[in-house]
XYZ file of C-alpha atoms in Angstrom:
572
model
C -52.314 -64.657 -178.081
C -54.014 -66.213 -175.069
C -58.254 -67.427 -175.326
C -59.249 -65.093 -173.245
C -57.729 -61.926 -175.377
C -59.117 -63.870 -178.649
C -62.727 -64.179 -177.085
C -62.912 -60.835 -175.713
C -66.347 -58.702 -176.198
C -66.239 -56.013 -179.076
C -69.485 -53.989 -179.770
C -71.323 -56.444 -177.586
C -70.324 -59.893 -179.602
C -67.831 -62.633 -179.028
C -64.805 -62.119 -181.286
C -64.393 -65.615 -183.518
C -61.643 -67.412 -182.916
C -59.959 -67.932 -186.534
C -59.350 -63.942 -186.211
C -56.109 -63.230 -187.132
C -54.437 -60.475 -185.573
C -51.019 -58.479 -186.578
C -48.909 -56.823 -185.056
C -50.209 -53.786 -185.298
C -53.427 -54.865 -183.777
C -51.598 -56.127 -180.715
C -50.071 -52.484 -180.532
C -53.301 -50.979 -180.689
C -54.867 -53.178 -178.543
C -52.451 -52.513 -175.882
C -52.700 -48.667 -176.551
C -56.721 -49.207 -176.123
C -56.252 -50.486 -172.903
C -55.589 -46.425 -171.536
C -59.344 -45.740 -172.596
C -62.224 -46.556 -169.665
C -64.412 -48.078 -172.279
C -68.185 -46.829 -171.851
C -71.095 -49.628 -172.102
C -70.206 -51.013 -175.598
C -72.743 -50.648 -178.238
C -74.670 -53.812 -179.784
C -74.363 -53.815 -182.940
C -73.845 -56.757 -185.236
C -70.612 -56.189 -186.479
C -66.544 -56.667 -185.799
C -64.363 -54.148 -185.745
C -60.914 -53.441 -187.867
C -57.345 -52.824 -186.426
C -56.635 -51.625 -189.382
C -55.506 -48.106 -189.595
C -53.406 -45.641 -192.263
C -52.971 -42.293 -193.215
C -54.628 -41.022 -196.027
C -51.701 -41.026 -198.474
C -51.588 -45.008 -198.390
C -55.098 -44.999 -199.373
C -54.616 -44.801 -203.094
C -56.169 -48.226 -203.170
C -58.698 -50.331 -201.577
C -61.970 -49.100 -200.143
C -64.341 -47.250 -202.148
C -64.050 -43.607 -200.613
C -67.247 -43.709 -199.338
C -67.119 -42.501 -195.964
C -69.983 -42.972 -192.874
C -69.864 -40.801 -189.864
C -71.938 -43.395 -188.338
C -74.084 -40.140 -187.289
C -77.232 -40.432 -190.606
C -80.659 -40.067 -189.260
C -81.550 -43.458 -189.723
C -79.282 -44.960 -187.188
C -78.951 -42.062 -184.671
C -81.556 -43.284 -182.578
C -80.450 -46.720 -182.730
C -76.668 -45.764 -181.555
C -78.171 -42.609 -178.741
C -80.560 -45.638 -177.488
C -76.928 -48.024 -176.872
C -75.085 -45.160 -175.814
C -74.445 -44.822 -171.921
C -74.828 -40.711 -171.879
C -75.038 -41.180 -168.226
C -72.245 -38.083 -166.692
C -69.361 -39.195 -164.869
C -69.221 -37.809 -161.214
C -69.034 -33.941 -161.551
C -71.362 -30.782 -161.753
C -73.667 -30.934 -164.383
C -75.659 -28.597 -166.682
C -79.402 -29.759 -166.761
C -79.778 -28.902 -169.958
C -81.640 -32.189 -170.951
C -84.542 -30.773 -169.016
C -87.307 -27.974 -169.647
C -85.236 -26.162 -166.699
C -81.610 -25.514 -166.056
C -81.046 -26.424 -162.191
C -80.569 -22.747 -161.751
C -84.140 -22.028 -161.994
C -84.947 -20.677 -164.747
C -86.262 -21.113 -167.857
C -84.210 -22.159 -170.794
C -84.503 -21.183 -173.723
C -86.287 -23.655 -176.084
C -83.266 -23.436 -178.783
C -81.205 -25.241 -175.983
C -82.881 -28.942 -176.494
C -82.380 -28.528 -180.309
C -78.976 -27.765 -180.030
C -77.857 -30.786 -177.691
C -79.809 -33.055 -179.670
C -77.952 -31.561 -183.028
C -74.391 -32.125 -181.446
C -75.421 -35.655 -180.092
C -76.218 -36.540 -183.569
C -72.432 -35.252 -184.612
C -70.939 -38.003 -182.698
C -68.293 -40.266 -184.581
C -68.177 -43.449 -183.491
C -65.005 -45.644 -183.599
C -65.385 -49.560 -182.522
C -68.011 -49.267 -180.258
C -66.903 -45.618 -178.919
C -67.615 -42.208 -179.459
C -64.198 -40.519 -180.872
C -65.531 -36.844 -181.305
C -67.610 -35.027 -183.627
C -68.310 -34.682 -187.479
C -67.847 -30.883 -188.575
C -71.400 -30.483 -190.482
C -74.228 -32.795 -190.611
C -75.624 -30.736 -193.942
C -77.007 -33.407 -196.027
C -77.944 -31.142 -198.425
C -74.220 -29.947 -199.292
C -71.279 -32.120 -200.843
C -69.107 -33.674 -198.068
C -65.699 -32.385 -199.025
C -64.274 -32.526 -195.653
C -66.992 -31.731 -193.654
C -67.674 -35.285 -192.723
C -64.337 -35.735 -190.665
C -63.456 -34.695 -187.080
C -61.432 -32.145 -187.524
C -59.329 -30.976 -184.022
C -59.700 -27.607 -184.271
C -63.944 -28.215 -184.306
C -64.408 -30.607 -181.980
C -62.821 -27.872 -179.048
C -66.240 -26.469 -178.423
C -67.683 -29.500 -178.634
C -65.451 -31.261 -176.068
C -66.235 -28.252 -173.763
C -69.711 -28.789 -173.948
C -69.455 -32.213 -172.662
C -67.008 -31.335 -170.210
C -69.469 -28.451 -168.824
C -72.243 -31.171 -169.136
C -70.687 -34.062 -167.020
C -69.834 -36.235 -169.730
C -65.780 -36.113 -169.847
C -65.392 -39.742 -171.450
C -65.826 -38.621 -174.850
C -62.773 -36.029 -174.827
C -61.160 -38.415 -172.984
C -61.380 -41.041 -176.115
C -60.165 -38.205 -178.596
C -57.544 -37.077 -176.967
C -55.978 -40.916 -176.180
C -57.049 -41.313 -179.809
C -55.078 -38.546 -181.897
C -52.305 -39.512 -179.965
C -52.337 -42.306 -181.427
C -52.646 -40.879 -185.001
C -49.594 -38.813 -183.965
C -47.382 -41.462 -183.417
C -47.838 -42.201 -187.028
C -45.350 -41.744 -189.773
C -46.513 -38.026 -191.732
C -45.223 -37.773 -195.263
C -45.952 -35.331 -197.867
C -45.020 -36.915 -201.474
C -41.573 -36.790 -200.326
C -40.813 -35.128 -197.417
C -41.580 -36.298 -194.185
C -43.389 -34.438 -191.432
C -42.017 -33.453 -188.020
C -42.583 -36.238 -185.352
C -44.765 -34.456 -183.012
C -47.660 -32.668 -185.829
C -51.200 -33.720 -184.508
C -53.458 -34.318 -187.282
C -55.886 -31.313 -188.754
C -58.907 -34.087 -188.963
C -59.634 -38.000 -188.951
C -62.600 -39.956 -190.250
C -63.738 -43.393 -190.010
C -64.292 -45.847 -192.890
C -66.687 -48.296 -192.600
C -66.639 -51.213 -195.188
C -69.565 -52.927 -194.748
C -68.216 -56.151 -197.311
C -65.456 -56.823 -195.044
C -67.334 -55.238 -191.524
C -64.747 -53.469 -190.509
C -63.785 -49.864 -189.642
C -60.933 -48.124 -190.487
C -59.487 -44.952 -188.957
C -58.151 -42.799 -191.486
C -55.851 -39.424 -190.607
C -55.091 -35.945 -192.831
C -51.720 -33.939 -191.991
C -51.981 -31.834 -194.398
C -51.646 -34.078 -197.383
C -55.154 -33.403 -198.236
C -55.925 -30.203 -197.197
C -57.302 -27.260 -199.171
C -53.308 -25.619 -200.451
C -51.414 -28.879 -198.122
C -50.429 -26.918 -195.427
C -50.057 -29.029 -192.292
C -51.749 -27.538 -189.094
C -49.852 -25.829 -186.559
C -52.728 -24.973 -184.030
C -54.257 -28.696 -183.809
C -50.926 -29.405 -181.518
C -51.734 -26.465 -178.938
C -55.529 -27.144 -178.818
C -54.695 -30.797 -178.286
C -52.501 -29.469 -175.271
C -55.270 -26.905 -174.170
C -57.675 -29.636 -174.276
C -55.873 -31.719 -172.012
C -55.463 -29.630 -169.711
C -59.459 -28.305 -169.920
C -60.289 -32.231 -169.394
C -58.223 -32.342 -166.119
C -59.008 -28.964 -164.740
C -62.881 -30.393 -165.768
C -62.790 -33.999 -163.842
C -59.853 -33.240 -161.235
C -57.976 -36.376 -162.599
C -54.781 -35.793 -163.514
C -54.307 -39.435 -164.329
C -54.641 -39.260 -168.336
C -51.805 -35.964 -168.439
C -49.312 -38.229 -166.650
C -49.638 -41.128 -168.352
C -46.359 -41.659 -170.260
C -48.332 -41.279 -173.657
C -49.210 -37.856 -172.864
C -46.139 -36.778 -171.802
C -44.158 -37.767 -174.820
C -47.024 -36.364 -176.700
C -46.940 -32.863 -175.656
C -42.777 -32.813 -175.717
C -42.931 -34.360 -179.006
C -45.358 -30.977 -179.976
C -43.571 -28.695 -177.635
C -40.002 -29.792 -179.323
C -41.245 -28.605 -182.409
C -41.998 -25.268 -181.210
C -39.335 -24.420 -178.983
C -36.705 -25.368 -181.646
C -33.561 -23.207 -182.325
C -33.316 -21.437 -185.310
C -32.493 -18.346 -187.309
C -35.165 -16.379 -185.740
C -34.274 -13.752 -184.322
C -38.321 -13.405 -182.767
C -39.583 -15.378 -179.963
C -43.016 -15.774 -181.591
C -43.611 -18.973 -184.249
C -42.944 -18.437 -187.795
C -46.039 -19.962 -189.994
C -47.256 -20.373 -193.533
C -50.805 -19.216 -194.743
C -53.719 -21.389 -194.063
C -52.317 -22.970 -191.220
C -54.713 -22.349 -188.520
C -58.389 -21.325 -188.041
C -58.290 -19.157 -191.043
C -56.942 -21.962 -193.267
C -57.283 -20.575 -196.816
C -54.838 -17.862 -198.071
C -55.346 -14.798 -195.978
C -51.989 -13.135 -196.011
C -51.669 -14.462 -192.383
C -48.219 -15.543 -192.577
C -45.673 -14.883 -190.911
C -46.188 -14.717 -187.153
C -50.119 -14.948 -187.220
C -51.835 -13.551 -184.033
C -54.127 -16.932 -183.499
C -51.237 -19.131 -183.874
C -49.267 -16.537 -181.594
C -51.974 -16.858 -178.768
C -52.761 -20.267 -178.623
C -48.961 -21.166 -178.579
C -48.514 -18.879 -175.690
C -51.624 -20.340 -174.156
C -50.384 -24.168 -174.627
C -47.092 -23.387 -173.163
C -48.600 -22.403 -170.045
C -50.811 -25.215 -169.647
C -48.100 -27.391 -170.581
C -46.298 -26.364 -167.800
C -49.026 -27.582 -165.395
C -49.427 -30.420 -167.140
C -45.436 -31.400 -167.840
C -43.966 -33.748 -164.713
C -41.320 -32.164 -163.425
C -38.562 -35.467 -164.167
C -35.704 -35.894 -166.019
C -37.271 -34.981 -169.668
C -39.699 -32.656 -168.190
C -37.340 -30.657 -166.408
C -35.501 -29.514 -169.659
C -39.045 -27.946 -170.875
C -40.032 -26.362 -168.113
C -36.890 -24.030 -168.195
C -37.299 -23.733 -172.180
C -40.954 -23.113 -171.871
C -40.596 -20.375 -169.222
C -38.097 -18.248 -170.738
C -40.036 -18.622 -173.929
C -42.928 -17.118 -172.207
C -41.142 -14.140 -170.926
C -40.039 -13.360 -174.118
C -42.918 -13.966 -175.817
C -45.129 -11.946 -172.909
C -42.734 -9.150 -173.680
C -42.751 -9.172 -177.267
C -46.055 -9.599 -178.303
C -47.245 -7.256 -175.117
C -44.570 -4.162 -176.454
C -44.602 -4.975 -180.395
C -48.438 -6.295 -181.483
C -50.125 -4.004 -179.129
C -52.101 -0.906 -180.747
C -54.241 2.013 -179.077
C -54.446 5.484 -179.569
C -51.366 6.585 -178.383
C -49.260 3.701 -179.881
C -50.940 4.509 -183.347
C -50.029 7.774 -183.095
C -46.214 6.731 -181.936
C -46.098 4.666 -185.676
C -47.955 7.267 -187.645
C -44.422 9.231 -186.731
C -42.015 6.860 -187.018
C -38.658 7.491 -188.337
C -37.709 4.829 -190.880
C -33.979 3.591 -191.916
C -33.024 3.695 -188.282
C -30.019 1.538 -186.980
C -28.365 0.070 -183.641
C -30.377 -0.877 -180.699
C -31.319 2.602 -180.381
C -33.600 2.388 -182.726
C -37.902 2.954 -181.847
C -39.250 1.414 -184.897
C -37.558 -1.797 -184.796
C -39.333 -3.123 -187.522
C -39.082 -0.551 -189.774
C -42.498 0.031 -190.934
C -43.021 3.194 -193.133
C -45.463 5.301 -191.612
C -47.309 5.665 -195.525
C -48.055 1.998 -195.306
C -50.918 2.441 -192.416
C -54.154 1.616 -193.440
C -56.783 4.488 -194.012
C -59.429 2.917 -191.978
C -57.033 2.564 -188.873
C -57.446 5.858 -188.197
C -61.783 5.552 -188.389
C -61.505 2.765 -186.343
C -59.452 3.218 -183.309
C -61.115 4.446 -180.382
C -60.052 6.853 -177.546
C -60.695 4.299 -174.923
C -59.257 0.514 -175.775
C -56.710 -1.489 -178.013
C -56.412 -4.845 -179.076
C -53.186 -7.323 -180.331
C -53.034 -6.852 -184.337
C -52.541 -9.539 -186.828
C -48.923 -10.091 -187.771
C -45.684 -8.217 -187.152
C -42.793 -8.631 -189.374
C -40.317 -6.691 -190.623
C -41.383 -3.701 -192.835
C -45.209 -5.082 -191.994
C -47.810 -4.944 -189.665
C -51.001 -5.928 -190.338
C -53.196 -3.757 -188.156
C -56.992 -6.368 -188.711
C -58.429 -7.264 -186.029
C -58.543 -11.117 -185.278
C -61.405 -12.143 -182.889
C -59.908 -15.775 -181.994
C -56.506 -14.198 -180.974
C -57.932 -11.611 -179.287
C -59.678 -13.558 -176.934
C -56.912 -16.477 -176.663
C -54.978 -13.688 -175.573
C -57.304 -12.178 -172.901
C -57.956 -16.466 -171.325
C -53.904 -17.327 -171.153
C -53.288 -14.349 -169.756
C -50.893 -12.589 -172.439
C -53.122 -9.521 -172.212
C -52.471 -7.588 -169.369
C -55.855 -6.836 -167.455
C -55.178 -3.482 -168.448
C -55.693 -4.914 -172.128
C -57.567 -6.969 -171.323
C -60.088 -4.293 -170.545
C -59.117 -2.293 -173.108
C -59.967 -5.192 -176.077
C -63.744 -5.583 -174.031
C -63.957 -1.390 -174.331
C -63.114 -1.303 -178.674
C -65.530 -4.322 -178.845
C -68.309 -1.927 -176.779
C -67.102 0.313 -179.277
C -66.852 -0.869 -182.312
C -70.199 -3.506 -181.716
C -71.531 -2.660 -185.279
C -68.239 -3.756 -187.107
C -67.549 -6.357 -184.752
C -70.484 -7.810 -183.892
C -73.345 -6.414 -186.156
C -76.129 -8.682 -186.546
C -74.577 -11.930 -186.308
C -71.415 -12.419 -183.494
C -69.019 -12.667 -184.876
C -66.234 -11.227 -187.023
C -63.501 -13.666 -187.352
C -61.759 -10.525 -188.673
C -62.169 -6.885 -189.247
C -61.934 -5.400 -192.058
C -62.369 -7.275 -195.018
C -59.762 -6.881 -197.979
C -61.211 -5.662 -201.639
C -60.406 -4.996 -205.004
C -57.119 -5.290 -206.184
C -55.750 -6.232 -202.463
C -58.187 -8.843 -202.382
C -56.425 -10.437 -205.352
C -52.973 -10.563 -204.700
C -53.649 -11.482 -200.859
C -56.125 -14.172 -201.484
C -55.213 -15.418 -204.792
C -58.592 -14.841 -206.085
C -59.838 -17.365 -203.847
C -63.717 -16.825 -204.524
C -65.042 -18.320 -200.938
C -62.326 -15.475 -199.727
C -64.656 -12.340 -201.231
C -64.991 -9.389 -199.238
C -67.123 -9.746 -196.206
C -67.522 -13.702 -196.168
C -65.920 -16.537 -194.999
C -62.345 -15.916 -193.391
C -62.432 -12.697 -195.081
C -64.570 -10.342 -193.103
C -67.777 -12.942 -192.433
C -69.077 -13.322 -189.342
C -68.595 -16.739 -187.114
C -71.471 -17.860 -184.385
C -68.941 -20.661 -183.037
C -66.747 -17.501 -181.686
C -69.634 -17.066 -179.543
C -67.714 -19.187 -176.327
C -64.882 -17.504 -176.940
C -66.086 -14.245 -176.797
C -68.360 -15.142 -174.092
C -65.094 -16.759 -171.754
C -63.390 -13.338 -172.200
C -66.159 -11.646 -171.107
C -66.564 -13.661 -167.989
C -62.877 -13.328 -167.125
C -62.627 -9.640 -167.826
C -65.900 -8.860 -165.886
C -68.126 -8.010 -168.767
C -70.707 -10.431 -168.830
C -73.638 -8.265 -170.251
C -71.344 -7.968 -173.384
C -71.675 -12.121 -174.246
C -75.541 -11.661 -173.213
C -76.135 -9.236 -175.690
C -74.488 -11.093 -178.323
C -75.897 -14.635 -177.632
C -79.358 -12.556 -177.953
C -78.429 -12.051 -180.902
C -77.424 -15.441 -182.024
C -80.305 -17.008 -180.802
C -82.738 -14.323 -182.320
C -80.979 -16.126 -186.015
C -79.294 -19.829 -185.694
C -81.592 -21.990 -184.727
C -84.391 -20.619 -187.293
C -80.927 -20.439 -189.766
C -80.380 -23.881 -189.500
C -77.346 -23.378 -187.607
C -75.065 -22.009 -190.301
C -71.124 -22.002 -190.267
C -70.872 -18.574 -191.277
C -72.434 -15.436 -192.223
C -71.910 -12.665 -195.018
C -72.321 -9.299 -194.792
C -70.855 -6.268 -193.333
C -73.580 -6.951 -190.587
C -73.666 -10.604 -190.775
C -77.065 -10.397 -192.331
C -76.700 -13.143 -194.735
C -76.310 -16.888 -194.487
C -72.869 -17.273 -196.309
C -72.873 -18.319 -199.594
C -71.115 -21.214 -199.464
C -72.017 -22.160 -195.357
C -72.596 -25.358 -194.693
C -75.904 -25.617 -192.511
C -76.160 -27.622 -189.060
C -72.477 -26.979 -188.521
C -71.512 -28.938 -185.686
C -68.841 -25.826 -183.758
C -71.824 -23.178 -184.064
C -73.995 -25.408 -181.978
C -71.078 -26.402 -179.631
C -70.167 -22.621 -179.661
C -73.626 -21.791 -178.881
C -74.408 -24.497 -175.818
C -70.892 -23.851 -174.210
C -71.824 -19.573 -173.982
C -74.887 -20.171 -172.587
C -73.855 -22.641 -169.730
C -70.449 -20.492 -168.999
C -73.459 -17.874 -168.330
C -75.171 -19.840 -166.578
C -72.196 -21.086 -164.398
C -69.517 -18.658 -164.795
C -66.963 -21.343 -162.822
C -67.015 -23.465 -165.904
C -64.764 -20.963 -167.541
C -61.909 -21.725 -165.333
C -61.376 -25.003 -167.747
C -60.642 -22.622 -170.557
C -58.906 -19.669 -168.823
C -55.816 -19.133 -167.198
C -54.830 -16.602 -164.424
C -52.006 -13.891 -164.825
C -48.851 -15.286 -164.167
C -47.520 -12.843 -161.355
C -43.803 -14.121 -162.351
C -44.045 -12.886 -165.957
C -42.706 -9.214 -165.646
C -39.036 -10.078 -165.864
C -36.488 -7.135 -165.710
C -35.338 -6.531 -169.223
C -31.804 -6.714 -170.191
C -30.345 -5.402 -173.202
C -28.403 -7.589 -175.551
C -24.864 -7.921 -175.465
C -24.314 -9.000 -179.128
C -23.968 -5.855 -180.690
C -20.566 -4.801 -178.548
C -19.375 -7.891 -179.837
């Protein structure tokens, strides 16, 4: 390698010469050269190409981990740190004022200052966010950067002018993709994104090492399916956000999201145009009974197909996807439109369904026995509105409601507006189940007893009303809050951020709440947890400038009501 790569500046010192470097640090170097490096930080240290999965980490470093994010040397790093906003529209809300006018509310400063002290720094750059900065709690996991979390957080430096950050995490898990993904045995498919990374710092040897989890570590080891399609949503959100469509078409990216997109658009036995997944897989990531064909996981890959085919070049690879990926979505739009779709009048369709019914003739395809429907179905469904239900399988459907999908569904546009407007009338309608006290329920209703046992396994964070099972989340605040926007129900998000900030700040800004209300602070909630104060800043400046939904929401596709044809196969 020539002197001037050996001498270059890392971290704001002269590398020494008698470095050694490997091979792999002359790949990574090269790969580093994609990222538009912000004013380094100076800090007396050099930096480590090493970097491995978990699994080879049996020995070595003590497991000690840093975030790099303690109290002690957050205003040390925030001091190096060029936060100065690339071109691009701005949210003020470093200031006593917004630059709308009007006052902000005093919760506002607290909550950027919480999520600046969240940053995870990697060699000299921020990388993305820690999931809780609760010192008071163990770490577990809650000291890595998980994908899923740092969504809301990239948004809110999107929205704020600061797009080099979620520019650095999305070049970065790329590069943990590329990685070979084993399970004891059995290897991983090529294009899984990791569910979270964390940097170790070894302060003997001064270096930093980058350390990924596919699954291998993970409460039950189930890999994540939905860190893929928010890695693809992102990417999009980031270009939409700056106007630079430079990062999608760099060849990195591209392989990236066909590597992710061939996993999904496979061939198989199914006979359903949805993706078949295994419990604990997405959001709700603990044994739920979710699997199957999950309605988050259903959403968000509908949603990631469609910005991957904005995002896909239209050459010789990309052309193959962009036919697979739009006759996916017309199936799909179909499918989950006709068969996951409940109101009043398709409730009462199933509550009369014939069962044993054969040939395509047949109405209930699925054949669910009318006895199986839920009691509280019946309580709970309005006259006016609808929503997409959890899971449809055959001889199943599981009628809870599932906030995340829900709205996923509503932003990409696999709600019809006439759904669409019919999930923002049962939220108006059902606002003390839904929303209560605390926005909001990740799911509705909570499972008990006996069911609560043979669904959950016991699990005993999984009890009725908390956690995944029935507690209430503040970080699907934005969510809600983009669906609103896009459906033309704004006064719906204000009245629930009221409510959040009547609670979170004062709460400590909890993960989750119990309760059938969301009265309590959960049990087992980690405080100052980093997605409820991303959640929390990215509602309020959507309200305050509606436009910056467009990075998270798509517009009906006016192509996806193909004419219907009836399969062949049975007159052969």
């Amino acid at each position: 390698m020539s002197n001037s790569s050996s001498n270059m500046p890392q971290n704001g010192n002269v590398k020494n010469n008698d470095t050694l470097f490997t091979v792999d640090e002359i790949e990574e170097s090269e790969f580093s050269k994609l990222l538009d490096r912000p004013r380094p930080l100076n800090m007396e240290r050099q930096r480590s190409f090493d970097e491995r999965s978990l699994g080879d980490l049996a020995i070595g470093f003590s497991p000690r981990l840093s975030s790099r994010v303690s109290s002690e040397n957050f205003g040390r790093l925030s001091d190096n740190y060029d936060h100065s906003p690339s071109p691009g529209r701005k949210s003020d809300f470093n200031t006593p004022r917004s630059h709308t006018g009007f006052e902000q509310h005093p919760m506002v400063a607290e909550a950027w200052e919480a999520l600046r002290r969240s940053l995870v720094y990697f060699r000299g750059q921020p990388v993305g966010t820690i999931a809780a900065l609760d010192s008071t709690e163990e770490n577990l996991n809650y000291d890595q950067v998980f994908v899923r979390d740092f969504v809301p957080s990239a948004f809110a430096f999107l929205m704020n002018g600061e797009p080099e950050i979620v520019k650095n995490f999305i070049l970065k898990t790329l590069r943990l993709q590329s990685w070979e993904k084993k399970i004891d045995r059995f290897q991983l498919g090529e294009g899984v994104m990791p569910a979270s990374f964390k940097v170790l710092h070894d302060p003997v040897r001064n270096t930093e090492t980058l350390i990924a989890d596919f699954g291998e570590s993970a409460i039950g080891r189930v890999a994540p399916v939905d860190s893929g399609f928010w890695w693809i949503i992102l990417l999009r959100a980031y270009t939409k956000s700056t106007g630079d469509s430079s990062l999608a078409e760099l060849p990195e990216c591209q392989k990236g999201m066909r590597l992710i997109l061939s996993l999904c658009l496979s061939e198989g036995f199914d006979t359903f145009p949805t993706l078949l997944c295994a419990d604990g897989c997405c959001m709700i990531d603990r044994r739920m009974g979710v699997y199957g064909y999950p309605i988050e996981i259903q959403a968000l890959f509908f949603m990631a197909l469609r910005c991957a085919l904005i995002l896909l070049k239209q050459d010789h690879e990309g052309k193959d996807f962009v036919e697979r990926i739009t006759k996916r979505l017309h199936a799909m739009s179909y499918h989950m439109r006709t068969y996951f779709w409940i109101d009043l009048k398709q409730l009462n369709d199933i509550y009369r369904y014939k069962t044993e019914e054969y040939s395509h003739t047949a109405l209930n395809k699925f054949n669910v026995i009318p006895d199986s429907l839920p009691e509280w179905i019946f309580d709970f469904m309005p006259t006016r509105g609808g929503y997409f239900i959890g899971n449809v399988s055959p001889a199943r459907m599981d009628f809870r409601w599932f906030c995340l999908g829900n709205c996923i569904a509503i932003l990409s546009a696999l709600a019809t507006p006439e759904q669409a407007t019919a999930i923002m009338d049962l939220i108006e309608s059902r606002w003390e189940e839904l929303v209560g006290e605390m926005p909001l329920k990740v799911c509705y209703p909570a499972i008990e007893s006996h069911e609560w046992r043979i669904v959950t396994g016991c699990d005993p964070k999984n009890t009725r009303w908390s956690y995944h099972n029935g507690g209430s989340w503040p970080v699907l605040l934005w969510l809600l809050t983009a669906a609103c926007i896009k459906t033309g129900r704004p006064q719906i998000a204000r009245r629930a951020l009221e409510l959040a900030e009547s609670r979170l700040l004062k709460d400590s800004w909890p993960e989750y709440y119990d309760g059938t209300l969301g009265r309590y602070i959960g049990k087992q909630a980690r405080k100052f947890q980093t997605w409820s104060i991303a959640g929390y800043l990215v509602a309020k400046m959507m309200l305050e400038d509606p436009s910056h939904s467009g990075m998270v929401s798509l517009e009906e596709d006016k192509q996806m009501k193909p004419l219907m044809k009836r399969s062949h196969s049975w007159t052969c």
